Tab-separated table of C-alpha atoms in Angstrom:
chain	number	residue	atom	x	y	z
A	18	MET	CA	4.638	127.140	-14.022
A	19	ARG	CA	2.667	126.050	-17.099
A	20	LYS	CA	5.661	126.752	-19.356
A	21	ASN	CA	7.905	124.546	-17.207
A	22	ALA	CA	5.346	121.731	-17.315
A	23	LEU	CA	5.250	121.852	-21.141
A	24	ARG	CA	9.057	121.923	-21.275
A	25	THR	CA	9.251	118.890	-18.985
A	26	LYS	CA	6.661	117.089	-21.100
A	27	LYS	CA	8.621	117.855	-24.273
A	28	ILE	CA	11.881	116.609	-22.761
A	29	THR	CA	10.118	113.456	-21.570
A	30	PHE	CA	8.667	112.764	-25.023
A	31	LEU	CA	12.042	113.387	-26.680
A	32	ALA	CA	13.712	110.970	-24.253
A	33	LEU	CA	11.073	108.355	-25.072
A	34	PHE	CA	11.564	108.926	-28.792
A	35	ALA	CA	15.355	108.643	-28.396
A	36	SER	CA	14.838	105.323	-26.605
A	37	LEU	CA	12.491	104.152	-29.344
A	38	ALA	CA	15.006	105.121	-32.047
A	39	LEU	CA	17.732	103.206	-30.197
A	40	LEU	CA	15.469	100.184	-29.822
A	41	LEU	CA	14.558	100.265	-33.523
A	42	SER	CA	18.269	100.395	-34.393
A	43	TYR	CA	18.870	97.309	-32.312
A	44	VAL	CA	15.865	95.478	-33.794
A	45	GLU	CA	17.066	96.348	-37.285
A	46	MET	CA	20.499	94.861	-36.512
A	47	LEU	CA	18.808	91.613	-35.455
A	48	LEU	CA	16.815	91.301	-38.681
A	49	PRO	CA	18.323	89.199	-41.450
A	50	PRO	CA	19.595	91.196	-44.431
A	51	ILE	CA	16.832	91.992	-46.910
A	52	PHE	CA	19.017	91.032	-49.842
A	53	THR	CA	21.764	88.671	-48.738
A	54	THR	CA	23.742	89.319	-51.895
A	55	VAL	CA	23.506	93.105	-51.555
A	56	PRO	CA	25.364	94.353	-48.453
A	57	GLY	CA	24.489	97.497	-46.557
A	58	ILE	CA	20.792	97.640	-47.321
A	59	LYS	CA	18.553	98.290	-44.336
A	60	MET	CA	15.020	99.555	-43.848
A	61	GLY	CA	16.087	102.533	-41.737
A	62	LEU	CA	13.508	101.870	-39.019
A	63	PRO	CA	14.932	104.498	-36.614
A	64	ASN	CA	14.234	107.107	-39.276
A	65	ILE	CA	10.525	106.754	-38.542
A	66	VAL	CA	11.269	108.419	-35.222
A	67	ILE	CA	13.587	111.037	-36.739
A	68	LEU	CA	10.993	111.968	-39.368
A	69	LEU	CA	8.295	112.208	-36.706
A	70	ILE	CA	10.462	114.461	-34.535
A	71	LEU	CA	11.333	116.657	-37.511
A	72	TYR	CA	7.650	117.222	-38.230
A	73	ARG	CA	6.568	117.390	-34.598
A	74	PHE	CA	9.350	119.497	-33.054
A	75	GLY	CA	11.841	120.677	-35.670
A	76	ILE	CA	15.323	120.202	-37.078
A	77	LYS	CA	17.189	120.919	-33.835
A	78	GLU	CA	15.393	118.209	-31.894
A	79	ALA	CA	15.581	115.741	-34.796
A	80	ALA	CA	19.342	116.325	-35.081
A	81	ILE	CA	19.895	115.860	-31.346
A	82	ILE	CA	17.917	112.596	-31.244
A	83	SER	CA	19.593	111.341	-34.408
A	84	PHE	CA	23.102	112.032	-33.120
A	85	VAL	CA	22.366	110.614	-29.657
A	86	ARG	CA	21.019	107.451	-31.273
A	87	ILE	CA	24.024	107.078	-33.572
A	88	LEU	CA	26.461	107.589	-30.716
A	89	LEU	CA	24.665	105.137	-28.412
A	90	VAL	CA	24.380	102.478	-31.115
A	91	THR	CA	28.071	102.872	-31.939
A	92	LEU	CA	29.056	102.540	-28.285
A	93	THR	CA	26.706	99.691	-27.365
A	94	VAL	CA	25.589	97.384	-30.147
A	95	SER	CA	27.439	98.160	-33.359
A	96	PRO	CA	30.110	95.598	-34.149
A	97	ARG	CA	32.154	98.151	-36.132
A	98	ILE	CA	33.481	101.599	-35.247
A	99	ASP	CA	33.175	102.828	-38.849
A	100	TYR	CA	29.405	102.653	-38.256
A	101	LEU	CA	29.782	106.072	-36.609
A	102	TRP	CA	31.239	107.725	-39.723
A	103	TYR	CA	28.807	106.153	-42.166
A	104	SER	CA	25.825	106.954	-39.944
A	105	LEU	CA	26.869	110.536	-39.196
A	106	ALA	CA	27.466	111.353	-42.855
A	107	GLY	CA	24.132	109.847	-43.839
A	108	ALA	CA	22.284	111.547	-40.992
A	109	VAL	CA	23.697	115.004	-41.708
A	110	LEU	CA	22.807	114.954	-45.415
A	111	SER	CA	19.463	113.282	-44.782
A	112	LEU	CA	18.382	115.742	-42.098
A	113	ALA	CA	19.558	118.717	-44.137
A	114	ILE	CA	17.529	117.809	-47.227
A	115	MET	CA	14.483	116.753	-45.207
A	116	ALA	CA	14.495	120.038	-43.256
A	117	ILE	CA	14.787	122.065	-46.465
A	118	LEU	CA	12.024	120.131	-48.256
A	119	LYS	CA	9.749	120.259	-45.208
A	120	LYS	CA	10.208	124.029	-45.023
A	121	LEU	CA	9.497	124.436	-48.757
A	122	ASP	CA	6.287	122.469	-48.129
A	123	PHE	CA	5.689	121.094	-51.617
A	124	LEU	CA	6.269	117.404	-50.888
A	125	SER	CA	4.332	115.054	-48.670
A	126	THR	CA	5.926	113.363	-45.680
A	127	VAL	CA	6.587	110.382	-47.949
A	128	GLY	CA	8.369	112.557	-50.527
A	129	VAL	CA	10.484	114.179	-47.824
A	130	SER	CA	11.313	110.724	-46.430
A	131	VAL	CA	12.349	109.363	-49.847
A	132	ALA	CA	14.648	112.346	-50.422
A	133	GLY	CA	16.106	111.830	-46.948
A	134	ALA	CA	16.677	108.127	-47.600
A	135	ILE	CA	18.485	108.786	-50.860
A	136	MET	CA	20.632	111.525	-49.307
A	137	HIS	CA	21.451	109.197	-46.426
A	138	ASN	CA	22.800	106.749	-49.002
A	139	VAL	CA	24.744	109.553	-50.712
A	140	GLY	CA	26.380	110.457	-47.394
A	141	GLN	CA	27.324	106.858	-46.742
A	142	MET	CA	28.674	106.495	-50.270
A	143	ILE	CA	30.879	109.569	-49.792
A	144	VAL	CA	32.350	108.021	-46.634
A	145	ALA	CA	32.860	104.693	-48.436
A	146	VAL	CA	34.682	106.393	-51.320
A	147	LEU	CA	36.920	108.256	-48.856
A	148	LEU	CA	37.647	105.241	-46.643
A	149	LEU	CA	38.141	102.750	-49.461
A	150	GLN	CA	39.846	105.318	-51.707
A	151	THR	CA	38.034	104.251	-54.833
A	152	SER	CA	35.229	105.810	-56.798
A	153	GLU	CA	34.378	102.506	-58.460
A	154	ILE	CA	31.803	101.775	-55.755
A	155	GLY	CA	29.830	104.785	-56.980
A	156	TYR	CA	27.943	102.470	-59.300
A	157	TYR	CA	26.416	100.920	-56.197
A	158	MET	CA	24.456	104.154	-55.781
A	159	ILE	CA	21.993	102.891	-58.404
A	160	VAL	CA	21.036	99.945	-56.200
A	161	LEU	CA	20.994	102.137	-53.074
A	162	SER	CA	18.719	104.673	-54.786
A	163	ILE	CA	16.174	102.013	-55.663
A	164	THR	CA	16.172	100.387	-52.241
A	165	GLY	CA	16.343	103.806	-50.553
A	166	THR	CA	13.236	104.893	-52.423
A	167	ILE	CA	11.348	101.793	-51.314
A	168	ALA	CA	12.505	102.176	-47.710
A	169	GLY	CA	11.796	105.923	-47.815
A	170	ILE	CA	8.203	105.287	-48.874
A	171	PHE	CA	7.708	102.823	-46.008
A	172	ILE	CA	9.365	105.133	-43.453
A	173	GLY	CA	7.402	108.140	-44.737
A	174	LEU	CA	4.088	106.318	-44.462
A	175	CYS	CA	4.887	105.132	-40.926
A	176	GLY	CA	6.104	108.583	-39.868
A	177	ALA	CA	3.017	110.293	-41.281
A	178	LEU	CA	0.749	107.813	-39.527
A	179	MET	CA	2.509	108.319	-36.192
A	180	HIS	CA	2.410	112.101	-36.628
A	181	LYS	CA	-1.319	111.986	-37.300
A	182	ARG	CA	-1.955	109.744	-34.261
A	183	LEU	CA	0.045	112.037	-31.965
A	184	GLU	CA	-1.446	115.328	-33.209
A	185	LYS	CA	-3.863	115.526	-30.293
A	186	ILE	CA	-1.084	115.304	-27.714
A	187	LYS	CA	0.421	118.696	-26.871
A	188	MET	CA	4.193	118.597	-26.674
């Protein structure tokens, strides 16, 4: 019976985290662009939750929550259907590199987050090149790398803080 109680608790926490990630996506869409002249730059607030889940539960759970969030945002609040492709590409590359770096255990949560942010931008850039059929936008990766690093530091710090605060709770 104890094992079932822990499983139920884990599922409950993951559902709450999925809701929080969805809410953060919505809040981020309501915020004015950080740089009005530079399109596509966002803080990546839902990634706080994804990073926390990666460290707290593992890659499988982080991937499930990430994909559920992307699908729900696409179906409910995103004004554009291509959001799905950009987000999925970014999420897959981001999660892959973060899981590898976490397992290697030589970077802090902030370092893992920065690498994830940059790879998220790489994934989105790949989709943009394929959809727009031009490689000229590749130069935009310089701007995305700088802003991704800044956002990755912020997300990493928030994720590490949340992880530390939730350490005492068994999930």
